[in-house]
CSV table of C-alpha atoms and ligand atoms in Angstrom, one decimal:
chain,number,residue,atom,x,y,z
A,167,UNK,CA,17.5,27.2,-27.4
A,168,UNK,CA,14.0,26.4,-28.5
A,169,UNK,CA,12.3,23.3,-27.2
A,170,UNK,CA,9.1,21.7,-28.5
A,171,UNK,CA,7.0,19.3,-26.4
A,172,UNK,CA,4.3,17.1,-27.9
A,173,UNK,CA,1.1,16.4,-26.0
A,174,UNK,CA,-1.6,18.2,-23.9
A,175,UNK,CA,-1.8,16.5,-20.5
A,176,UNK,CA,-0.4,17.1,-17.0
A,177,UNK,CA,2.8,15.2,-17.9
A,178,UNK,CA,3.4,17.7,-20.7
A,179,UNK,CA,2.7,20.7,-18.5
A,180,UNK,CA,5.2,19.4,-15.9
A,181,UNK,CA,7.9,18.7,-18.7
A,182,UNK,CA,7.3,22.2,-20.1
A,183,UNK,CA,7.5,23.9,-16.7
A,184,UNK,CA,10.7,22.1,-15.9
A,185,UNK,CA,12.3,22.6,-19.4
A,186,UNK,CA,11.5,26.4,-19.2
A,187,UNK,CA,13.6,26.6,-16.0
A,188,UNK,CA,16.7,25.6,-17.9
A,189,UNK,CA,19.0,28.6,-18.2
A,190,UNK,CA,19.8,27.4,-21.8
A,191,UNK,CA,16.2,27.6,-22.9
A,192,UNK,CA,14.7,30.7,-24.4
A,193,UNK,CA,11.3,29.4,-25.5
A,194,UNK,CA,9.3,26.2,-25.0
A,195,UNK,CA,6.4,25.4,-27.4
A,196,UNK,CA,3.8,22.8,-26.5
A,197,UNK,CA,1.7,21.2,-29.3
A,198,UNK,CA,-1.2,21.4,-28.6
A,199,UNK,CA,-0.8,22.1,-24.9
A,200,UNK,CA,-3.5,23.2,-22.4
A,201,UNK,CA,-4.5,26.3,-20.4
A,202,UNK,CA,-1.7,25.6,-17.9
A,203,UNK,CA,1.0,25.6,-20.6
A,204,UNK,CA,-0.6,28.7,-22.2
A,205,UNK,CA,-0.1,30.6,-19.0
A,206,UNK,CA,3.4,29.4,-18.1
A,207,UNK,CA,6.2,31.9,-18.4
A,208,UNK,CA,8.5,31.2,-21.5
A,209,UNK,CA,6.0,28.6,-22.7
A,210,UNK,CA,3.5,29.0,-25.6
A,211,UNK,CA,1.0,26.7,-27.2
A,212,UNK,CA,1.0,25.7,-30.9
A,213,UNK,CA,-2.4,24.5,-32.4
A,214,UNK,CA,-1.1,21.3,-33.9
A,215,UNK,CA,-2.3,17.9,-32.8
A,216,UNK,CA,0.5,15.7,-31.2
A,217,UNK,CA,0.0,13.0,-33.9
A,218,UNK,CA,0.0,15.3,-36.9
A,219,UNK,CA,3.5,14.4,-37.8
A,220,UNK,CA,3.8,16.3,-41.1
A,221,UNK,CA,2.6,19.6,-39.6
A,222,UNK,CA,4.9,19.2,-36.6
A,223,UNK,CA,7.9,18.6,-38.8
A,224,UNK,CA,7.0,21.7,-40.8
A,225,UNK,CA,6.6,23.8,-37.7
A,226,UNK,CA,9.9,22.5,-36.1
A,227,UNK,CA,11.8,23.3,-39.3
A,228,UNK,CA,10.3,26.7,-39.7
A,229,UNK,CA,10.9,27.7,-36.0
A,230,UNK,CA,14.3,26.1,-35.9
A,231,UNK,CA,13.4,23.9,-32.9
A,232,UNK,CA,16.6,22.6,-31.3
A,233,UNK,CA,15.0,19.7,-29.3
A,234,UNK,CA,11.6,18.0,-29.4
A,235,UNK,CA,10.3,15.9,-26.5
A,236,UNK,CA,7.4,13.5,-27.1
A,237,UNK,CA,4.9,13.1,-24.2
A,238,UNK,CA,2.3,10.5,-25.2
A,239,UNK,CA,2.7,7.1,-26.8
A,240,UNK,CA,0.6,7.5,-30.0
A,241,UNK,CA,3.0,9.8,-31.9
A,242,UNK,CA,5.9,7.5,-31.0
A,243,UNK,CA,4.1,4.4,-32.2
A,244,UNK,CA,3.3,6.0,-35.5
A,245,UNK,CA,6.9,7.1,-36.0
A,246,UNK,CA,7.2,10.8,-35.1
A,247,UNK,CA,10.8,10.4,-34.1
A,248,UNK,CA,11.7,8.7,-37.4
A,249,UNK,CA,10.0,11.6,-39.2
A,250,UNK,CA,11.9,14.3,-37.2
A,251,UNK,CA,15.2,12.5,-37.7
A,252,UNK,CA,14.6,12.2,-41.4
A,253,UNK,CA,14.2,15.9,-41.5
A,254,UNK,CA,17.5,16.4,-39.6
A,255,UNK,CA,15.7,17.4,-36.3
A,256,UNK,CA,16.6,16.2,-32.8
A,257,UNK,CA,13.7,14.4,-31.1
A,258,UNK,CA,13.8,12.6,-27.7
A,259,UNK,CA,11.7,9.4,-27.9
A,260,UNK,CA,12.1,5.9,-29.4
A,261,UNK,CA,11.7,5.3,-33.1
A,262,UNK,CA,8.7,3.4,-34.4
A,263,UNK,CA,10.2,0.0,-34.3
A,264,UNK,CA,11.5,0.4,-30.7
A,265,UNK,CA,8.1,1.9,-29.6
A,266,UNK,CA,6.5,-1.5,-30.4
A,267,UNK,CA,7.4,-2.3,-26.8
A,268,UNK,CA,4.3,-0.3,-26.0
A,269,UNK,CA,2.4,-0.5,-29.3
A,270,UNK,CA,2.1,-4.3,-29.4
A,271,UNK,CA,1.7,-6.6,-26.4
A,272,UNK,CA,2.3,-9.7,-28.5
A,273,UNK,CA,5.6,-8.2,-29.8
A,274,UNK,CA,6.6,-7.4,-26.2
A,275,UNK,CA,5.8,-10.9,-24.9
A,276,UNK,CA,7.8,-12.5,-27.7
A,277,UNK,CA,10.7,-10.0,-27.0
A,278,UNK,CA,10.6,-10.8,-23.3
A,279,UNK,CA,10.6,-14.6,-23.7
A,280,UNK,CA,13.3,-14.4,-26.5
A,281,UNK,CA,15.6,-12.4,-24.1
A,282,UNK,CA,14.7,-14.5,-21.0
A,283,UNK,CA,13.2,-11.5,-19.1
A,284,UNK,CA,10.7,-12.6,-16.4
A,285,UNK,CA,7.1,-12.3,-17.4
A,286,UNK,CA,3.8,-14.2,-17.1
A,287,UNK,CA,3.4,-17.4,-19.2
A,288,UNK,CA,1.2,-16.6,-22.3
A,289,UNK,CA,-0.2,-17.5,-25.7
A,290,UNK,CA,-1.1,-15.2,-28.6
A,291,UNK,CA,-4.2,-15.6,-30.8
A,292,UNK,CA,-5.9,-14.1,-33.8
A,293,UNK,CA,-9.5,-14.9,-34.5
A,294,UNK,CA,-8.4,-17.4,-37.2
A,295,UNK,CA,-6.2,-19.5,-34.8
A,296,UNK,CA,-8.2,-19.0,-31.6
A,297,UNK,CA,-8.3,-22.2,-29.5
A,298,UNK,CA,-11.1,-22.0,-27.0
A,299,UNK,CA,-10.4,-25.5,-25.8
A,300,UNK,CA,-6.8,-24.6,-24.9
A,301,UNK,CA,-8.0,-21.6,-23.0
A,302,UNK,CA,-10.6,-23.7,-21.1
A,303,UNK,CA,-7.8,-26.1,-20.1
A,304,UNK,CA,-5.8,-23.4,-18.4
A,305,UNK,CA,-5.9,-22.5,-14.7
A,306,UNK,CA,-8.0,-19.4,-13.9
A,307,UNK,CA,-7.8,-16.5,-13.2
A,308,UNK,CA,-6.4,-15.5,-16.7
A,309,UNK,CA,-5.6,-12.0,-18.1
A,310,UNK,CA,-6.8,-11.2,-21.6
A,311,UNK,CA,-5.0,-8.3,-23.4
A,312,UNK,CA,-5.7,-6.6,-26.7
A,313,UNK,CA,-2.5,-6.4,-28.6
A,314,UNK,CA,-2.6,-2.7,-29.6
A,315,UNK,CA,-3.1,0.6,-27.9
A,316,UNK,CA,-6.4,0.8,-26.2
A,317,UNK,CA,-6.0,3.8,-23.9
A,318,UNK,CA,-5.3,1.6,-20.9
A,319,UNK,CA,-8.6,-0.2,-21.3
A,320,UNK,CA,-7.5,-3.3,-23.2
A,321,UNK,CA,-6.7,-5.5,-20.2
A,322,UNK,CA,-9.4,-7.8,-18.7
A,323,UNK,CA,-8.8,-9.9,-15.7
A,324,UNK,CA,-11.0,-13.0,-15.9
A,325,UNK,CA,-12.0,-15.1,-12.9
A,326,UNK,CA,-13.0,-18.1,-15.0
A,327,UNK,CA,-11.7,-19.6,-18.3
A,328,UNK,CA,-15.2,-19.1,-19.8
A,329,UNK,CA,-14.9,-15.4,-19.1
A,330,UNK,CA,-11.5,-15.4,-20.8
A,331,UNK,CA,-13.0,-17.0,-23.9
A,332,UNK,CA,-15.8,-14.4,-24.0
A,333,UNK,CA,-13.3,-11.5,-23.4
A,334,UNK,CA,-11.1,-12.7,-26.3
A,335,UNK,CA,-14.1,-13.1,-28.6
A,336,UNK,CA,-15.4,-9.6,-27.7
A,337,UNK,CA,-11.9,-8.2,-28.6
A,338,UNK,CA,-11.9,-10.1,-32.0
A,339,UNK,CA,-15.3,-8.8,-32.8
A,340,UNK,CA,-14.1,-5.2,-32.6
A,341,UNK,CA,-14.5,-4.0,-29.0
A,342,UNK,CA,-11.2,-2.1,-29.2
A,343,UNK,CA,-11.0,-1.7,-33.0
A,344,UNK,CA,-7.9,-3.0,-34.7
A,345,UNK,CA,-6.1,-3.1,-31.3
A,346,UNK,CA,-8.0,-6.3,-30.6
A,347,UNK,CA,-7.2,-8.2,-33.9
A,348,UNK,CA,-4.5,-10.0,-31.9
A,349,UNK,CA,-5.0,-11.0,-28.3
A,350,UNK,CA,-2.6,-12.1,-25.6
A,351,UNK,CA,-3.9,-14.5,-22.9
A,352,UNK,CA,-1.6,-14.8,-19.9
A,353,UNK,CA,-1.2,-16.3,-16.5
A,354,UNK,CA,-2.5,-14.1,-13.6
A,355,UNK,CA,0.4,-13.1,-11.4
A,356,UNK,CA,0.3,-12.3,-7.7
A,357,UNK,CA,2.5,-9.9,-5.9
A,358,UNK,CA,3.0,-6.1,-5.4
A,359,UNK,CA,2.9,-3.8,-8.4
A,360,UNK,CA,5.6,-1.3,-9.0
A,361,UNK,CA,6.8,0.9,-11.8
A,362,UNK,CA,10.3,1.6,-12.9
A,363,UNK,CA,11.0,4.6,-15.1
A,364,UNK,CA,14.4,5.3,-16.7
A,365,UNK,CA,15.9,7.5,-19.4
A,366,UNK,CA,17.5,5.1,-21.8
A,367,UNK,CA,20.0,5.7,-24.6
A,368,UNK,CA,21.4,2.7,-26.3
A,369,UNK,CA,23.0,0.6,-23.5
A,370,UNK,CA,23.0,3.4,-21.0
A,371,UNK,CA,20.2,3.5,-18.4
A,372,UNK,CA,19.6,6.4,-16.0
A,373,UNK,CA,16.9,5.4,-13.5
A,374,UNK,CA,14.6,8.3,-12.5
A,375,UNK,CA,13.4,8.7,-8.9
A,376,UNK,CA,10.9,5.9,-7.9
A,377,UNK,CA,7.2,6.6,-7.9
A,378,UNK,CA,3.9,4.9,-7.5
A,379,UNK,CA,0.6,5.8,-9.1
A,380,UNK,CA,-3.1,5.0,-8.1
A,381,UNK,CA,-5.0,3.5,-11.0
A,382,UNK,CA,-8.5,3.1,-9.4
A,383,UNK,CA,-10.8,6.0,-9.3
A,384,UNK,CA,-12.0,5.7,-5.7
A,385,UNK,CA,-10.5,5.7,-2.2
A,386,UNK,CA,-9.1,2.4,-0.9
A,387,UNK,CA,-8.2,1.4,-4.5
A,388,UNK,CA,-11.8,0.7,-5.4
A,389,UNK,CA,-14.0,1.6,-8.4
A,390,UNK,CA,-13.1,1.6,-12.1
A,391,UNK,CA,-9.6,1.8,-13.6
A,392,UNK,CA,-8.4,5.2,-14.8
A,393,UNK,CA,-5.4,6.7,-16.4
A,394,UNK,CA,-4.2,7.4,-12.8
A,395,UNK,CA,-5.7,9.4,-10.0
A,396,UNK,CA,-2.5,10.5,-8.2
A,397,UNK,CA,1.2,9.6,-7.6
A,398,UNK,CA,4.0,10.2,-5.2
A,399,UNK,CA,7.8,9.9,-5.2
A,400,UNK,CA,9.8,8.3,-3.8
A,401,UNK,CA,7.9,5.0,-3.5
A,402,UNK,CA,9.1,2.6,-0.7
A,403,UNK,CA,7.8,-0.4,-2.6
A,404,UNK,CA,11.0,-0.2,-4.8
A,405,UNK,CA,13.6,-1.1,-2.2
A,406,UNK,CA,17.3,-1.0,-3.0
A,407,UNK,CA,17.3,-4.8,-3.5
A,408,UNK,CA,14.3,-4.7,-5.9
A,409,UNK,CA,16.0,-1.8,-7.7
A,410,UNK,CA,19.1,-3.9,-8.2
A,411,UNK,CA,17.1,-6.9,-9.4
A,412,UNK,CA,15.1,-4.8,-11.8
A,413,UNK,CA,18.2,-3.3,-13.3
A,414,UNK,CA,19.9,-6.7,-13.7
A,415,UNK,CA,16.9,-8.9,-14.7
A,416,UNK,CA,14.8,-6.4,-16.6
A,417,UNK,CA,16.3,-3.1,-17.7
A,418,UNK,CA,19.8,-4.3,-18.8
A,419,UNK,CA,18.6,-7.4,-20.8
A,420,UNK,CA,15.9,-5.2,-22.4
A,421,UNK,CA,18.2,-2.5,-23.7
A,422,UNK,CA,20.8,-5.1,-24.8
A,423,UNK,CA,18.0,-7.1,-26.5
A,424,UNK,CA,16.8,-4.0,-28.3
A,425,UNK,CA,20.4,-3.3,-29.6
A,426,UNK,CA,20.8,-7.0,-30.6
A,427,UNK,CA,17.5,-6.8,-32.5
A,428,UNK,CA,18.7,-3.8,-34.4
A,429,UNK,CA,16.3,-1.3,-32.7
A,430,UNK,CA,18.3,0.6,-30.1
A,431,UNK,CA,16.2,2.6,-27.7
A,432,UNK,CA,16.4,6.3,-26.9
A,433,UNK,CA,13.7,7.8,-24.6
A,434,UNK,CA,11.8,7.2,-21.5
A,435,UNK,CA,11.3,3.5,-20.8
A,436,UNK,CA,8.7,2.7,-18.2
A,437,UNK,CA,8.4,-0.9,-17.0
A,438,UNK,CA,5.2,-1.9,-15.2
A,439,UNK,CA,6.2,-4.7,-12.9
A,440,UNK,CA,4.6,-7.3,-10.6
A,441,UNK,CA,7.1,-8.1,-7.9
A,442,UNK,CA,6.5,-11.8,-6.9
A,443,UNK,CA,6.7,-12.8,-3.2
A,444,UNK,CA,10.2,-14.2,-3.9
A,445,UNK,CA,11.3,-10.8,-5.3
A,446,UNK,CA,11.2,-11.8,-9.0
A,447,UNK,CA,10.4,-8.6,-11.1
A,448,UNK,CA,7.9,-9.8,-13.7
A,449,UNK,CA,7.2,-7.4,-16.5
A,450,UNK,CA,3.5,-6.7,-17.0
A,451,UNK,CA,4.0,-4.1,-19.7
A,452,UNK,CA,6.4,-1.5,-21.1
A,453,UNK,CA,5.5,2.0,-21.8
A,454,UNK,CA,7.6,4.0,-24.2
A,455,UNK,CA,7.1,7.3,-22.5
A,456,UNK,CA,7.0,8.9,-19.1
A,457,UNK,CA,4.0,8.1,-16.9
A,458,UNK,CA,1.1,10.5,-16.2
A,459,UNK,CA,0.7,11.4,-13.3
A,460,UNK,CA,4.1,10.1,-12.2
A,461,UNK,CA,5.9,12.8,-14.2
A,462,UNK,CA,4.4,15.6,-12.1
A,463,UNK,CA,5.8,14.6,-8.7
A,464,UNK,CA,9.1,13.4,-10.3
A,465,UNK,CA,9.6,16.8,-12.0
A,466,UNK,CA,8.9,18.5,-8.7
A,467,UNK,CA,11.9,16.6,-7.2
A,468,UNK,CA,14.3,16.9,-10.1
A,469,UNK,CA,17.0,19.4,-9.4
A,470,UNK,CA,19.1,18.7,-12.5
A,471,UNK,CA,18.6,20.5,-15.8
A,472,UNK,CA,16.0,18.5,-17.7
A,473,UNK,CA,17.2,19.6,-21.1
A,474,UNK,CA,20.7,18.4,-20.2
A,475,UNK,CA,19.3,14.9,-19.6
A,476,UNK,CA,17.6,14.8,-23.0
A,477,UNK,CA,20.6,16.1,-24.8
A,478,UNK,CA,22.9,13.5,-23.2
A,479,UNK,CA,20.3,10.9,-24.1
A,480,UNK,CA,20.2,11.9,-27.8
A,481,UNK,CA,24.0,12.3,-28.0
A,482,UNK,CA,24.6,8.9,-26.4
A,483,UNK,CA,26.5,10.3,-23.4
A,484,UNK,CA,24.0,9.5,-20.7
A,485,UNK,CA,26.8,7.7,-18.7
A,486,UNK,CA,28.5,11.1,-18.1
A,487,UNK,CA,25.7,12.5,-16.0
A,488,UNK,CA,23.6,11.8,-12.9
A,489,UNK,CA,20.3,13.2,-11.9
A,490,UNK,CA,20.0,15.1,-8.7
A,491,UNK,CA,16.8,14.8,-6.6
A,492,UNK,CA,15.2,16.9,-3.9
A,493,UNK,CA,15.2,14.7,-0.8
A,494,UNK,CA,11.7,15.7,0.0
A,495,UNK,CA,8.6,13.7,-1.0
A,496,UNK,CA,6.4,15.0,-3.8
A,497,UNK,CA,2.8,14.0,-4.0
A,498,UNK,CA,0.3,14.8,-6.8
A,499,UNK,CA,-3.5,14.5,-6.5
A,500,UNK,CA,-5.5,14.3,-9.8
A,501,UNK,CA,-8.7,16.4,-9.8
A,502,UNK,CA,-11.1,14.9,-12.4
A,503,UNK,CA,-14.3,16.0,-14.0
A,504,UNK,CA,-17.8,14.5,-13.2
A,505,UNK,CA,-18.3,11.3,-15.2
A,506,UNK,CA,-14.6,10.3,-15.5
A,507,UNK,CA,-13.4,7.7,-16.5
A,508,UNK,CA,-16.6,7.4,-18.6
A,509,UNK,CA,-17.8,10.4,-20.6
A,510,UNK,CA,-16.6,13.5,-18.6
A,511,UNK,CA,-18.5,16.8,-18.2
A,512,UNK,CA,-16.7,19.7,-20.0
A,513,UNK,CA,-16.8,23.5,-20.0
A,514,UNK,CA,-17.0,24.1,-16.2
A,515,UNK,CA,-15.2,27.2,-15.0
A,516,UNK,CA,-12.3,26.4,-12.6
A,517,UNK,CA,-11.6,28.8,-9.7
A,518,UNK,CA,-8.8,28.8,-7.1
A,519,UNK,CA,-5.9,28.2,-9.6
A,520,UNK,CA,-4.0,31.4,-8.8
A,521,UNK,CA,-2.1,30.0,-5.8
A,522,UNK,CA,1.7,30.1,-6.0
A,523,UNK,CA,4.2,28.7,-3.6
A,524,UNK,CA,7.6,27.1,-3.7
A,525,UNK,CA,6.2,23.9,-2.3
A,526,UNK,CA,3.1,23.5,-4.5
A,527,UNK,CA,2.3,23.5,-8.2
A,528,UNK,CA,-1.0,23.0,-10.0
A,529,UNK,CA,-0.3,21.2,-13.2
A,530,UNK,CA,-3.1,21.4,-15.8
A,531,UNK,CA,-4.3,18.5,-17.9
A,532,UNK,CA,-7.7,18.7,-19.6
A,533,UNK,CA,-8.1,22.5,-19.4
A,534,UNK,CA,-8.6,25.2,-22.0
A,535,UNK,CA,-9.3,28.9,-22.0
A,536,UNK,CA,-12.8,30.2,-23.0
A,537,UNK,CA,-13.8,33.9,-22.7
A,538,UNK,CA,-10.6,34.6,-20.7
A,539,UNK,CA,-11.5,31.9,-18.1
A,540,UNK,CA,-9.9,28.5,-17.5
A,541,UNK,CA,-12.5,25.7,-18.1
A,542,UNK,CA,-12.5,21.9,-18.0
A,543,UNK,CA,-12.1,20.1,-21.3
A,544,UNK,CA,-11.9,16.4,-20.4
A,545,UNK,CA,-11.5,13.8,-17.8
A,546,UNK,CA,-8.4,14.4,-15.8
A,547,UNK,CA,-8.4,18.1,-15.3
A,548,UNK,CA,-5.6,19.0,-12.9
A,549,UNK,CA,-2.8,17.4,-10.9
A,550,UNK,CA,-2.2,19.4,-7.8
A,551,UNK,CA,1.4,18.5,-6.7
A,552,UNK,CA,3.2,19.4,-3.5
A,553,UNK,CA,6.5,18.8,-1.7
A,554,UNK,CA,6.8,17.9,2.0
A,555,UNK,CA,9.4,16.6,4.4
A,556,UNK,CA,7.6,13.2,4.5
A,557,UNK,CA,4.5,11.6,2.8
A,558,UNK,CA,2.2,13.0,5.4
A,559,UNK,CA,3.4,16.6,4.9
A,560,UNK,CA,3.4,16.4,1.2
A,561,UNK,CA,-0.2,15.0,1.4
A,562,UNK,CA,-1.3,17.8,3.7
A,563,UNK,CA,0.2,20.5,1.4
A,564,UNK,CA,-1.3,19.0,-1.7
A,565,UNK,CA,-4.8,18.6,-0.2
A,566,UNK,CA,-4.6,22.1,1.2
A,567,UNK,CA,-4.2,23.4,-2.3
A,568,UNK,CA,-6.9,21.1,-3.7
A,569,UNK,CA,-9.3,22.6,-1.1
A,570,UNK,CA,-8.9,26.1,-2.7
A,571,UNK,CA,-9.9,24.8,-6.1
A,572,UNK,CA,-13.4,24.5,-7.3
A,573,UNK,CA,-15.4,23.5,-10.4
A,574,UNK,CA,-18.8,21.8,-10.6
A,575,UNK,CA,-18.7,18.1,-10.4
A,576,UNK,CA,-15.0,17.9,-9.4
A,577,UNK,CA,-13.9,14.5,-8.0
A,578,UNK,CA,-10.6,13.3,-6.5
A,579,UNK,CA,-9.3,10.6,-4.2
A,580,UNK,CA,-8.6,11.7,-0.6
A,581,UNK,CA,-6.0,9.0,0.1
A,582,UNK,CA,-3.2,9.4,-2.4
A,583,UNK,CA,0.0,8.1,-0.8
A,584,UNK,CA,-1.8,5.7,1.5
A,585,UNK,CA,0.5,2.8,0.4
A,586,UNK,CA,3.5,4.7,1.6
A,587,UNK,CA,2.0,5.5,5.0
A,588,UNK,CA,1.0,1.8,5.5
A,589,UNK,CA,4.5,0.7,4.4
A,590,UNK,CA,6.1,3.1,7.0
A,591,UNK,CA,3.9,1.8,9.8
A,592,UNK,CA,4.6,-1.8,8.8
B,743,AMP,P1,-1.0,-3.6,-18.3
B,743,AMP,O1,-1.6,-2.5,-19.1
B,743,AMP,O2,-0.5,-4.8,-19.1
B,743,AMP,O3,0.0,-3.1,-17.3
B,743,AMP,O4,-2.2,-4.1,-17.4
B,743,AMP,C1,-3.0,-3.2,-16.6
B,743,AMP,C2,-3.2,-3.8,-15.2
B,743,AMP,O5,-3.7,-5.1,-15.2
B,743,AMP,C3,-1.8,-3.9,-14.5
B,743,AMP,O6,-1.5,-2.7,-13.9
B,743,AMP,C4,-2.2,-5.0,-13.5
B,743,AMP,O7,-2.9,-4.5,-12.3
B,743,AMP,C5,-3.1,-5.9,-14.2
B,743,AMP,N1,-2.4,-7.0,-14.8
B,743,AMP,C6,-1.9,-7.1,-16.1
B,743,AMP,N2,-1.4,-8.3,-16.4
B,743,AMP,C7,-1.5,-9.0,-15.2
B,743,AMP,C8,-1.1,-10.3,-14.9
B,743,AMP,N3,-0.5,-11.2,-15.7
B,743,AMP,N4,-1.4,-10.7,-13.6
B,743,AMP,C9,-2.0,-9.9,-12.7
B,743,AMP,N5,-2.4,-8.7,-13.0
B,743,AMP,C10,-2.2,-8.2,-14.3
């Protein structure tokens, strides 16, 4: 069969690499892909942007693609799944109305409160009905969020209520474009952050292996927020007890709520959670796709056929299968370009990529091929991912591979996995 993957990051390289291992798959296409997907056996790039829905449908029809998997959120939020289905094509990912769970924070907060799913207390404003006096009467800190997609930058934690008023006004005046026309202001929650990622199909939920990412750019969780500087799986923060509570208090009411609202969900569903000291799993956000970089270590550990998982998801038979996981730990270190997360340097030649082993895989993200050489083409360049018998071994293997890679200005954290090591000692 032929599989098409939409997107160009490390997540898409990992999905393409894993899909190509399925004995049922003859060819994987990635639109638009990167240098890593271009060089992968049985994988080829297609020069179509991941959000050019009309061109993607034309390509999928012409090539008789059997299954399309959507990596990033933007195509989902603009309705790529709806367009594929209307053309009689099978596409794994939520339809436009279900993808609002990521596309609109105001929609999600209303959904959560309507279905009594734990989340921070909140209020929603537009410029027209903004009530600065109400905001000043709240207890700080407050969290101000742009409603729409803002590439992970639309959340501002404010230490004072005055800061919250200014943050909301900056959003109304166009700081994040139309994404900031509506603003959610919510209570600041304390606790431990965790993510929970599942394959969902209607009422069926197949949780994937647990994972934890590292959002800050620098060691010790310092420096600016990023798309993610590394991840590992499994993550000890999600204990069996928390797992049970998340299923019962978040995932099950969410998928049932979506069905009751007439927008049943098929796809990856990623809940960003703040686990309160009493164990309550508060929802901070939903993502309607797999995480990047969490996908990379999770795919290293997946022993089951990835394409089977998607097919059961689309066919509504997810309850008939289970996913099988490698017992080892997988850990991925993101190697970023100079300047990231601001304006990254581009065009630097990357060396040291031709290392192959059963335990380590270099997933590409912002890379392209120029004059036969692999060069950097954006902020997060690579995710070097390795397996090991425990976190320390996986860490050692991943950093040994990173040490062989070079490009000018490369930066990476040296402490990916430190939470797990602390948890083990504690
Ligand atoms: P979000 O995109 O909504 O997940 O927010 C990005 C990050 O902001 C989260 O990963 C948290 O670290 C932080 N955050 C968001 N909402 C809250 C909240 N209500 N209380 C505390 N931290 C928050």
